[in-house]
């Protein structure tokens, strides 16, 4: 076998494997456009007359409301995280706090803390305060969950800012605000963007806290999808359509920002 | 490298001589404070409350019978017969999903590291399962893949005249592992692909010149180089999957040996309404996670050290 043939075969194999792996997503999108009878048939059909019935049914179930809550919770959480993480990451990289290691350990240990272990008191406290089922409260909690990762990520970006630049700006007598926002921040915008992206993704997809801390007014999309488990009769088309809508924002964001994704997922450890 | 060395992380290796005055220290603390306060309020404080709850006899079904019970909840958690299987389920699900997704992730990373037509598109399609909302992924697998009348796996078995398998009821653990592996393989692939692309091309060429075959180059040069990336992937993956809830709640509802600690706690607290018991399980979950996370932290610090001493 020549080298070229072998290369070609490996490429074909790669594509086959990738397509097999991608198939459930493809099938989800396809089923969303099938009439219910076709989607729920025991004989899968690749060709059919597309229909938006599934999407209409998903919206009839009130999906807009859940989507709006998801957007509110995820975007608010992302904003809070960015606002809190920039100064913290700055302090842990360019400014020097005592015991950086201790601070970093503290941050990351809160991320490693199982949510299951803190959700019960959160539930009780929020219940007492009458703050259950509030989308902004959910957002604050999401911010807390994602803050440690964001700090670690942004720190790894701040560490790459050449210190000479900071020093020069201090010599010029710039204050702290100017030092952060006018000098350092523009250089680490990709880092801020990837921290924001990761926060958004995790908040958008979060199921456990949303299920427990919201009921109707603030319920987000993932628990809404979860409610399909108890559905009866034919519903694969509407389920697929709803899943497609729910997954789409993160899929698109992830596709666009593939590079940032790697660094974000590894908390900045991999460049 | 000793443990002390690996655990030392310097803020900025390039500026050891910089004078740090008190004012600067305080302004740095001020920058750090808001984030720390939010985290303490949202995680440390509730956890302390969880510990307190775990020492109380407190079932919401019997609101009047509330009091201090010491380690009673732990004792009944240990003797109830639920804890052991739950730890086993958590460890099995985490271990299998992480191991499988690392192996598959490595395979895909090697395949996608080559130059071929449509490589960017293949990579984009490959990472998609990780981006799909976990609740959606679990539902799609449950109904459009695993289902015994409309599922694709069922159709495939029938078409190939293989025995038909009711995945989520007959093999609940395998079903959960399949879904998690499907979601986390792209995660591992992304990290390992970054590792492969970060290899020193010069060394690879030198190996080729020295007559090392592809396999030998891979096992002797690439794999050792990837070790750090595998470690990051395994540790971050483990910490996330240890806490995983969605596929359990949607696919199996904790049946058939899939009742992980997170699900058990949810059941005790929000279905059984036993606050004290649930809190005790919460504390146990944390202890289990700390064991994993300690290893994780050590490795992460090592990785950051390696990055810092460029």
Tab-separated table of C-alpha atoms in Angstrom, chain A residues 66 69 123 126-127 130-138 141 209-220:
chain	number	residue	atom	x	y	z
A	66	UNK	CA	-38.029	29.314	29.818
A	69	UNK	CA	-35.235	32.971	31.931
A	123	UNK	CA	-32.561	26.076	49.436
A	126	UNK	CA	-33.615	31.200	50.050
A	127	UNK	CA	-36.896	29.705	51.191
A	130	UNK	CA	-38.615	34.261	50.082
A	131	UNK	CA	-36.034	34.245	47.289
A	132	UNK	CA	-36.723	30.854	45.772
A	133	UNK	CA	-37.855	30.864	42.148
A	134	UNK	CA	-36.044	34.118	41.382
A	135	UNK	CA	-34.055	34.204	38.186
A	136	UNK	CA	-31.598	36.852	39.432
A	137	UNK	CA	-30.870	34.861	42.582
A	138	UNK	CA	-30.188	31.867	40.353
A	141	UNK	CA	-25.473	31.461	42.391
A	209	UNK	CA	-29.646	23.976	40.742
A	210	UNK	CA	-32.255	25.178	38.289
A	211	UNK	CA	-34.436	22.165	39.078
A	212	UNK	CA	-34.178	22.656	42.819
A	213	UNK	CA	-34.153	26.431	43.204
A	214	UNK	CA	-36.820	27.406	40.685
A	215	UNK	CA	-40.387	26.258	40.164
A	216	UNK	CA	-42.434	28.274	37.698
A	217	UNK	CA	-41.561	31.964	37.437
A	218	UNK	CA	-37.798	31.521	37.142
A	219	UNK	CA	-37.623	28.034	35.622
A	220	UNK	CA	-34.928	27.767	32.949
